[in-house]
Coordinates of C-alpha atoms in Angstrom, one line a residue:
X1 CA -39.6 11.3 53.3
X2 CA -40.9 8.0 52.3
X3 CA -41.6 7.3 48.8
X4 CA -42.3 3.6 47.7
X5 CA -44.6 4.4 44.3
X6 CA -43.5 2.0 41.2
X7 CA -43.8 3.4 38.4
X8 CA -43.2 1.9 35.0
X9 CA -43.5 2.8 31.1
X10 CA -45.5 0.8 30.2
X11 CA -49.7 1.6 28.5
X12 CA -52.5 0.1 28.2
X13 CA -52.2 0.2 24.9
X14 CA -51.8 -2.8 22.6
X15 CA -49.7 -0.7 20.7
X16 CA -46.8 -0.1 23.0
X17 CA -46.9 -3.7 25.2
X18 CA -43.8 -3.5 26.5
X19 CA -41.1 -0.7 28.1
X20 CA -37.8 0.0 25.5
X21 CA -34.4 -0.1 27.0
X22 CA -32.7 2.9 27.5
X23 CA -29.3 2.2 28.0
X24 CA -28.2 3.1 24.0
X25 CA -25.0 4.3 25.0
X26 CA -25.0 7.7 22.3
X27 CA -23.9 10.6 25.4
X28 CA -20.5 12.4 25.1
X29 CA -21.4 12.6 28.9
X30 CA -18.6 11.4 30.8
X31 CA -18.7 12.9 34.1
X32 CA -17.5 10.8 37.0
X33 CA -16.9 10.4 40.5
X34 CA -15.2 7.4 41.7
X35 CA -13.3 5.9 45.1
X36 CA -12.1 3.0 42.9
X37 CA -14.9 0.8 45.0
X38 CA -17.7 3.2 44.2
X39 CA -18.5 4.7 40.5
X40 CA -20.7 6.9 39.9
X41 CA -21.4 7.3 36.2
X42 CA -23.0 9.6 33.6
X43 CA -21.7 7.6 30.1
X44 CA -25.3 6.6 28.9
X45 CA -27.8 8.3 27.0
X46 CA -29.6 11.4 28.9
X47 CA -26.9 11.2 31.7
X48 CA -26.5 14.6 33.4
X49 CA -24.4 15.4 36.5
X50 CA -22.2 18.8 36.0
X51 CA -19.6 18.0 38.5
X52 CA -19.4 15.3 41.3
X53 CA -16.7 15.4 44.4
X54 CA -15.6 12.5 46.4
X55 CA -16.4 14.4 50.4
X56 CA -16.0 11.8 52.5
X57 CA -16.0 7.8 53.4
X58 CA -18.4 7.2 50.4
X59 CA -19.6 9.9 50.4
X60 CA -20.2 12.4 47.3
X61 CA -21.9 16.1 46.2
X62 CA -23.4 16.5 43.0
X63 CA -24.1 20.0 41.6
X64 CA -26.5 20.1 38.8
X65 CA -25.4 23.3 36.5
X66 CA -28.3 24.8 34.1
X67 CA -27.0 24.8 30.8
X68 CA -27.7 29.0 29.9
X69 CA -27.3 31.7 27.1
X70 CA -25.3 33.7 27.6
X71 CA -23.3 31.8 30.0
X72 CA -23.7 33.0 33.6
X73 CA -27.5 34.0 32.8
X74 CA -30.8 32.4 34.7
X75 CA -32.6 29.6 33.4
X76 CA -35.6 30.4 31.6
X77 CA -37.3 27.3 33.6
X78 CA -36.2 25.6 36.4
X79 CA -35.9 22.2 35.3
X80 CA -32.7 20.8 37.0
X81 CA -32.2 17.3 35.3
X82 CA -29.8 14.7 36.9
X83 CA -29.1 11.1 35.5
X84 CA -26.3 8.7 36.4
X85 CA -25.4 5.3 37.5
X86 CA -24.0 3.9 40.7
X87 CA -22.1 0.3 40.7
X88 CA -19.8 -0.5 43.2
X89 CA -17.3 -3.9 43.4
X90 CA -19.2 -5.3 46.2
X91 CA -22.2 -3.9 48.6
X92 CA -21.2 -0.8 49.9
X93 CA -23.6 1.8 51.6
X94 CA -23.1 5.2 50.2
X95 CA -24.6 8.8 50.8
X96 CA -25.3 11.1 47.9
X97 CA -26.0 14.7 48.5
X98 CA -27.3 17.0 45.6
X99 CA -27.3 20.7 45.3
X100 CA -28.5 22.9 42.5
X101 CA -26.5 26.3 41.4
X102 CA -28.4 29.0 42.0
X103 CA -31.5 27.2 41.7
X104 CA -33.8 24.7 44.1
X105 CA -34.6 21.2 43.2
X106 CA -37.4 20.1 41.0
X107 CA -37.6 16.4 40.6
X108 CA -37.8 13.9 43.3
X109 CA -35.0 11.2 42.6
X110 CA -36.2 7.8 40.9
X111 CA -34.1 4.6 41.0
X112 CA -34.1 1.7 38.3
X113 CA -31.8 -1.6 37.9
X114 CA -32.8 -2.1 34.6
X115 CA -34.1 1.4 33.2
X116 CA -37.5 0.3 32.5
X117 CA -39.5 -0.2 35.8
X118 CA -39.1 2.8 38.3
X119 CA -39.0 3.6 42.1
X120 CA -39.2 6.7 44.2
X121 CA -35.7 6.9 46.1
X122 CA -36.2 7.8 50.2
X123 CA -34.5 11.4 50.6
X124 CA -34.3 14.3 52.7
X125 CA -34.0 18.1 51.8
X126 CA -32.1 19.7 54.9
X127 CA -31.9 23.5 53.7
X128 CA -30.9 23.6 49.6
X129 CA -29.8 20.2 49.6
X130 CA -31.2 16.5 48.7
X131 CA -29.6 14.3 50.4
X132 CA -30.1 10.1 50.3
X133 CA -28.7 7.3 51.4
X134 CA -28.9 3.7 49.7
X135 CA -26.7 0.9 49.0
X136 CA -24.2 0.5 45.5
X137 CA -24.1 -3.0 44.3
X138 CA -22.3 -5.0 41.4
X139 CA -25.1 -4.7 39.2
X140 CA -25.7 -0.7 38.2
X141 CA -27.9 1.4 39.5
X142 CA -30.0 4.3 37.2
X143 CA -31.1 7.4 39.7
X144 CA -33.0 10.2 37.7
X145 CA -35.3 13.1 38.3
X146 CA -37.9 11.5 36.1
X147 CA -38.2 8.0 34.1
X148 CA -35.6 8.2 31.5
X149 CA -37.4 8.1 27.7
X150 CA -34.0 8.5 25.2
X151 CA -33.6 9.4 21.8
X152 CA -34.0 5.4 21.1
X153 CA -37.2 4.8 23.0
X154 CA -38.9 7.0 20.5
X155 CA -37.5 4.9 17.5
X156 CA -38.9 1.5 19.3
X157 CA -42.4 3.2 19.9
X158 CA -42.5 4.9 16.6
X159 CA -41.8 1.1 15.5
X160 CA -44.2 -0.9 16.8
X161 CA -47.0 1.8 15.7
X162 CA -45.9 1.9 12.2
X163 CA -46.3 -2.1 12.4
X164 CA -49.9 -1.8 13.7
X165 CA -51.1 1.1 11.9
X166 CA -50.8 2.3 8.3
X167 CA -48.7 5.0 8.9
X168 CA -45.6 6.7 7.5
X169 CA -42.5 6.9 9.8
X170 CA -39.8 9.1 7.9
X171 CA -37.2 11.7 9.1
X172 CA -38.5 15.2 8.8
X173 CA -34.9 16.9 9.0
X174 CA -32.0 16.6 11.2
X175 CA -30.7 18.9 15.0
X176 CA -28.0 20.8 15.1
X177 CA -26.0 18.4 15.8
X178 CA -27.3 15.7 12.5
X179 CA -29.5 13.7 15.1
X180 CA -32.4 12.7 13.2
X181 CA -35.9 14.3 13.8
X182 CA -38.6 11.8 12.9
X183 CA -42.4 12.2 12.0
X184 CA -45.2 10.0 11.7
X185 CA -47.8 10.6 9.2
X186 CA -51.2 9.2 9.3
X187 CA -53.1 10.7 5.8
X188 CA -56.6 10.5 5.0
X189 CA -58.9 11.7 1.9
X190 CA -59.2 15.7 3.5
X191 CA -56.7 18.2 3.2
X192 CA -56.6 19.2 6.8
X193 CA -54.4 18.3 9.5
X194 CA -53.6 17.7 13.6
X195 CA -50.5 18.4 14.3
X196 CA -48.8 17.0 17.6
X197 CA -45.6 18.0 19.1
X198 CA -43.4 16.8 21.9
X199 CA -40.1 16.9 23.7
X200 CA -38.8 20.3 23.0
X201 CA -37.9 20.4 26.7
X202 CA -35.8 17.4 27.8
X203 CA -36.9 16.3 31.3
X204 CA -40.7 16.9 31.1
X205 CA -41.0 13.3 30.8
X206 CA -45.0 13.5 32.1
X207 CA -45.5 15.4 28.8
X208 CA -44.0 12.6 26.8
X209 CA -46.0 10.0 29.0
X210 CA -49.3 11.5 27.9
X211 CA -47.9 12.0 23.8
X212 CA -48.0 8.5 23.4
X213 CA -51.4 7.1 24.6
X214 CA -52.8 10.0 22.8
X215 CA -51.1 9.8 19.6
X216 CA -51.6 5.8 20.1
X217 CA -55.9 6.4 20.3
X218 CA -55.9 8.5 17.4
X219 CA -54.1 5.3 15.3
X220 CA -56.6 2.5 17.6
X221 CA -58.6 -0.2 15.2
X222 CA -62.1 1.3 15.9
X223 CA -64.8 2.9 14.3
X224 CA -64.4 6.3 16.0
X225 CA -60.9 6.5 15.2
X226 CA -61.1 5.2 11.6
X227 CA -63.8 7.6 10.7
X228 CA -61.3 10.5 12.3
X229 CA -58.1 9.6 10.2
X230 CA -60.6 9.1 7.2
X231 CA -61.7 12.7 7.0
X232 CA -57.9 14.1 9.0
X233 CA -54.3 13.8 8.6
X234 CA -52.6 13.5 11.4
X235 CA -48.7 15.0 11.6
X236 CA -46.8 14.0 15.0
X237 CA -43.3 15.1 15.9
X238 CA -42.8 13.5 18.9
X239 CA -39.1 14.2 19.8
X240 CA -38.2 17.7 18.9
X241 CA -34.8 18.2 21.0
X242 CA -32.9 15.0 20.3
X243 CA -29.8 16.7 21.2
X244 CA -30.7 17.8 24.2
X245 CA -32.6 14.8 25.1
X246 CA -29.3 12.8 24.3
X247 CA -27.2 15.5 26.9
X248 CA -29.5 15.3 29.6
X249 CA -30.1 19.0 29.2
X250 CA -32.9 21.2 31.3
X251 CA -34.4 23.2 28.9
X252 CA -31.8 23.7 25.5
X253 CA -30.8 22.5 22.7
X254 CA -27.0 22.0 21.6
X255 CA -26.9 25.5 20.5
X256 CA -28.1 27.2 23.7
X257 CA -31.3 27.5 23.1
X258 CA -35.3 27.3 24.2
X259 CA -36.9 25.9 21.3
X260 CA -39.9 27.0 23.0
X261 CA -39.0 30.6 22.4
X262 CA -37.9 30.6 19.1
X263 CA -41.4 30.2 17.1
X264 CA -41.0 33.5 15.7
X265 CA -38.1 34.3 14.7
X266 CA -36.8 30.6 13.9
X267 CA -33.1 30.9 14.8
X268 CA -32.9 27.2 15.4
X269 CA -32.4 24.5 12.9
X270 CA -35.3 22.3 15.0
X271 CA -37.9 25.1 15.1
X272 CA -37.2 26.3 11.0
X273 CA -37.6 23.0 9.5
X274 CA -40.7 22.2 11.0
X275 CA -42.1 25.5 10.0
X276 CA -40.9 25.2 6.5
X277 CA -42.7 21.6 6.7
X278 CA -45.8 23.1 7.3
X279 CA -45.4 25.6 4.8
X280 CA -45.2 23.3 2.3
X281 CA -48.3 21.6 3.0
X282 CA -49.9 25.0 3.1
X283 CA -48.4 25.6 -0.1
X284 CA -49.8 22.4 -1.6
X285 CA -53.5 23.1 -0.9
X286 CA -53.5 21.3 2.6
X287 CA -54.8 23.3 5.7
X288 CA -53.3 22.7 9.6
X289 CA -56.5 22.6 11.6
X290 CA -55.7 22.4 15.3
X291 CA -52.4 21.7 17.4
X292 CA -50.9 19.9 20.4
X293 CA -47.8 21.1 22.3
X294 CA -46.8 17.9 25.0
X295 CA -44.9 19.7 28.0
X296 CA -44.7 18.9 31.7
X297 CA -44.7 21.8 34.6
X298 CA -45.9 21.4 38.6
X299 CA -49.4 20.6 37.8
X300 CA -52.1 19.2 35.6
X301 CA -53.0 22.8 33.1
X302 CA -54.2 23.2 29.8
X303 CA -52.9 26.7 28.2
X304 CA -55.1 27.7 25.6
X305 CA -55.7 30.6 23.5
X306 CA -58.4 33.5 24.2
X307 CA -61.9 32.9 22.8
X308 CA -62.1 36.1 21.6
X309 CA -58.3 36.3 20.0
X310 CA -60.2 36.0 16.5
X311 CA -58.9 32.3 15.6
X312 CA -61.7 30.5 13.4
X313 CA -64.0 27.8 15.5
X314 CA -63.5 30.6 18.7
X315 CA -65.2 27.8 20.8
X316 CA -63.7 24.5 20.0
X317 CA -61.3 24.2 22.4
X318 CA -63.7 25.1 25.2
X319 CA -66.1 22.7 23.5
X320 CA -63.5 20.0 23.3
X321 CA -62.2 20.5 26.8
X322 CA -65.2 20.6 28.3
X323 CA -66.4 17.1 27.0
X324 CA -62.9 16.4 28.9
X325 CA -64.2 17.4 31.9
X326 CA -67.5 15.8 31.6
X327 CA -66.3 12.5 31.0
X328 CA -63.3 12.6 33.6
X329 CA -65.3 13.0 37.4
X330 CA -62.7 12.2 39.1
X331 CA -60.4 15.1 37.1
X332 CA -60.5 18.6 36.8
X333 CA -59.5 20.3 33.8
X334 CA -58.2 23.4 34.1
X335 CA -57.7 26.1 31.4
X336 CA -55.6 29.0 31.2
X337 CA -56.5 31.5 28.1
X338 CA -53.8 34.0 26.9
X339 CA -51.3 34.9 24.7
X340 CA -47.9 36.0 24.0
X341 CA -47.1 37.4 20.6
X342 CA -43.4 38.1 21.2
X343 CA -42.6 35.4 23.2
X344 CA -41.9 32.5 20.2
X345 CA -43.7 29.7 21.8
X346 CA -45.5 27.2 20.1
X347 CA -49.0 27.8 20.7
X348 CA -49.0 31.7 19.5
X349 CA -47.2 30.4 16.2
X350 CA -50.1 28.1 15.3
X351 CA -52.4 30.6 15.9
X352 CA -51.1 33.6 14.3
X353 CA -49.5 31.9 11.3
X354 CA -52.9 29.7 10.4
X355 CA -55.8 31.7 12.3
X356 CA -56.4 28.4 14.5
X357 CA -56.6 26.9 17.7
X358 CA -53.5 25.5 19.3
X359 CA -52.9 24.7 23.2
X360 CA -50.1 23.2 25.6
X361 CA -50.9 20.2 27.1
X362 CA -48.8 20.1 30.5
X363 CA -49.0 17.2 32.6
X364 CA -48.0 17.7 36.2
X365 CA -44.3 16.2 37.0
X366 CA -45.5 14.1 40.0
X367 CA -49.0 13.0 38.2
X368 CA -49.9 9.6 38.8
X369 CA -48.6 8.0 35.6
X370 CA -51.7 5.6 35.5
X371 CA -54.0 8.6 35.5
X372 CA -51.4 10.4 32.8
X373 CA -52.7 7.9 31.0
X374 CA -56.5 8.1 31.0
X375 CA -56.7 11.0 30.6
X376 CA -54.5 11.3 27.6
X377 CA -56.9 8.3 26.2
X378 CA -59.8 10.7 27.3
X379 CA -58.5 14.1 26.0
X380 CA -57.9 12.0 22.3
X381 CA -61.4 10.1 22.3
X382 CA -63.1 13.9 23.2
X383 CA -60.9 15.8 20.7
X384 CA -62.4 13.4 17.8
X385 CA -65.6 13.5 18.8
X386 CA -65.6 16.9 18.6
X387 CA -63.6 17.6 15.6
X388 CA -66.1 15.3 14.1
X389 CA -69.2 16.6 15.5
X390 CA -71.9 18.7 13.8
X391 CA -71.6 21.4 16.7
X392 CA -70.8 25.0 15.7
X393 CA -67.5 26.0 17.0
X394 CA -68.5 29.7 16.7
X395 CA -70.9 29.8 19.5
X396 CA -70.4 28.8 22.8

């Protein structure tokens, strides 16, 4: 299966002009496989293999393990992420063959020399496993299931906003395990607010991809977007999970948990401090107007809730995405109405807790990174318009 794509982080943007390194080395991860020539490595940031085995003349097996609660139990998702290095003491062909326990494979593997500018990796799947062959050198090698965005990339892009833009950059709490859980805060003269949300799944890296040019058009120097933050306040938590992000998990957190399923009861440290955030503005005479959950799944979907579910402004959305669609040709949107009310997810909290409109914005995990981008630009420039418009929300 040839696969030549290059893919980098970088936007259009001017306000993000250049990709973050993300070799911080903060992962307990220390998994290794090694025939003293050969190392294959997992001691970075977001490295992830559960177990690797030397099988042969350079030859190893990774199994990638879902992290689950309680132990033994299914993944609620499969999202089997895998990150490590390769170096070897001089060129040395090598074959790396990948299985998944009690799950299939997701991600197509990516390669990177310096963990910024991206490659699809040639493979084969022959039956449940991936198997591909390439060469270790002396300088190391990154292979991962999707462009790796750590923990630090966030700080560095959260940076060079706060530089551009008059915004606030401040830590909104801390994970379960103290990492720090940051939000940017753009406040104009109204008291109601768009609230953005990403990274409460590790690996959906296409979700993350799309937060930024869209949180980065909301805070552009033009008219349209002035006149938006002058009447909204905008609230983004961009990096949810840090712990699991750090861990290279597929779906938890360090406790064992979805934060996507816990917007209802708020058993998790995450999920509760955000709440009570929002509480507190509530409390203080402010109002939470709409809301944006990034995530990534198999395609390009946008999960909404029902028109008739009896949230104020019953239209927007389908206002809003529709404008999407009208100015995009060359992309379909697609919507998918329902709701959940015991299922703890995002969406359904925003709606039943403040009687409004909330969605999940998935971007497909093999979407053309370039188009990730447009449309994210797109979906931002269409959601102020509307917000802004004169058009009754209430009628379709």
């Amino acid at each position: 299966m040839k696969k030549t794509l290059l893919i980098c982080l970088l936007f259009s943007s001017t306000l993000l002009i250049s990709c973050s390194s993300p070799l911080l080395n903060e992962s307990k991860n220390t998994q290794t496989c090694s025939t003293g020539a050969v190392q294959l490595t997992t001691n970075f940031s977001t490295g992830r293999m559960d177990s690797c085995k030397v099988i042969g003349n350079n030859e190893y097996l990774i199994t990638l393990i879902a992290e689950t609660s309680p132990p033994g139990s299914l993944p609620i998702n499969s999202s089997p992420w895998y990150a490590f290095q390769i170096k070897a003491d001089q060129p040395t062909p090598i074959k790396i063959i990948m299985e998944v326990k009690d799950d299939v494979h997701r991600y197509p593997p990516k390669v990177s020399l310096d963990g910024k500018t991206w490659k699809l990796q040639d493979y084969e799947l022959k039956g449940e496993r991936l198997v591909m062959g390439l060469t270790a050198t002396t300088q190391a090698t990154f292979i991962a299931g999707q462009e790796i965005i750590n923990n630090q990339y966030y700080v560095d892009w959260a940076n060079k906003i706060k530089k551009n833009s008059d915004v606030s950059y401040d830590i909104l709490g801390k994970s379960t395990q103290g990492r720090p859980i940051y939000k940017i805060e753009s406040k104009g003269k109204g008291n109601e607010w768009i609230v953005i949300l990403g990274r409460q799944h590790p690996p959906e890296i296409t979700g993350a991809l799309a937060l930024f040019p869209f949180v980065e058009t909301f805070l552009a120097d033009n008219s349209l977007a002035q006149n938006f933050r002058d009447k909204y306040n905008i609230l983004v938590i961009p990096n949810i999970n840090p712990d699991g992000v750090a861990a290279g998990n597929w779906r938890y957190n360090a406790s064992g948990h979805d934060l996507n399923r816990d917007w209802k009861d708020f058993n998790q440290i995450e999920t509760k401090q955000i709440n009570q955030y929002l509480e507190q503005l509530v409390e203080q005479g402010q109002k939470i107007k709409f809301a944006v959950d990034f995530h990534s799944t198999r395609r390009d979907i946008f999960y909404t809730m029902p028109v008739d579910y009896g949230v104020e402004n019953s239209y927007f959305v389908e206002h809003w995405l529709g404008a999407l669609d009208h100015h995009m040709p060359d992309f379909t949107v697609i919507q998918k109405p329902g709701n959940n009310p015991d299922l703890g997810v995002s969406k359904q909290y925003f709606s039943d807790k403040f009687n409004i409109h909330a969605i999940t914005y998935e971007m497909g995990d093999n979407t053309d990174r370039t188009k990730i981008n447009k449309i994210a630009f797109s979906a931002s420039n269409t959601l102020m318009k509307t917000l802004l418009s004169d058009v009754d929300h209430n009628k379709k």
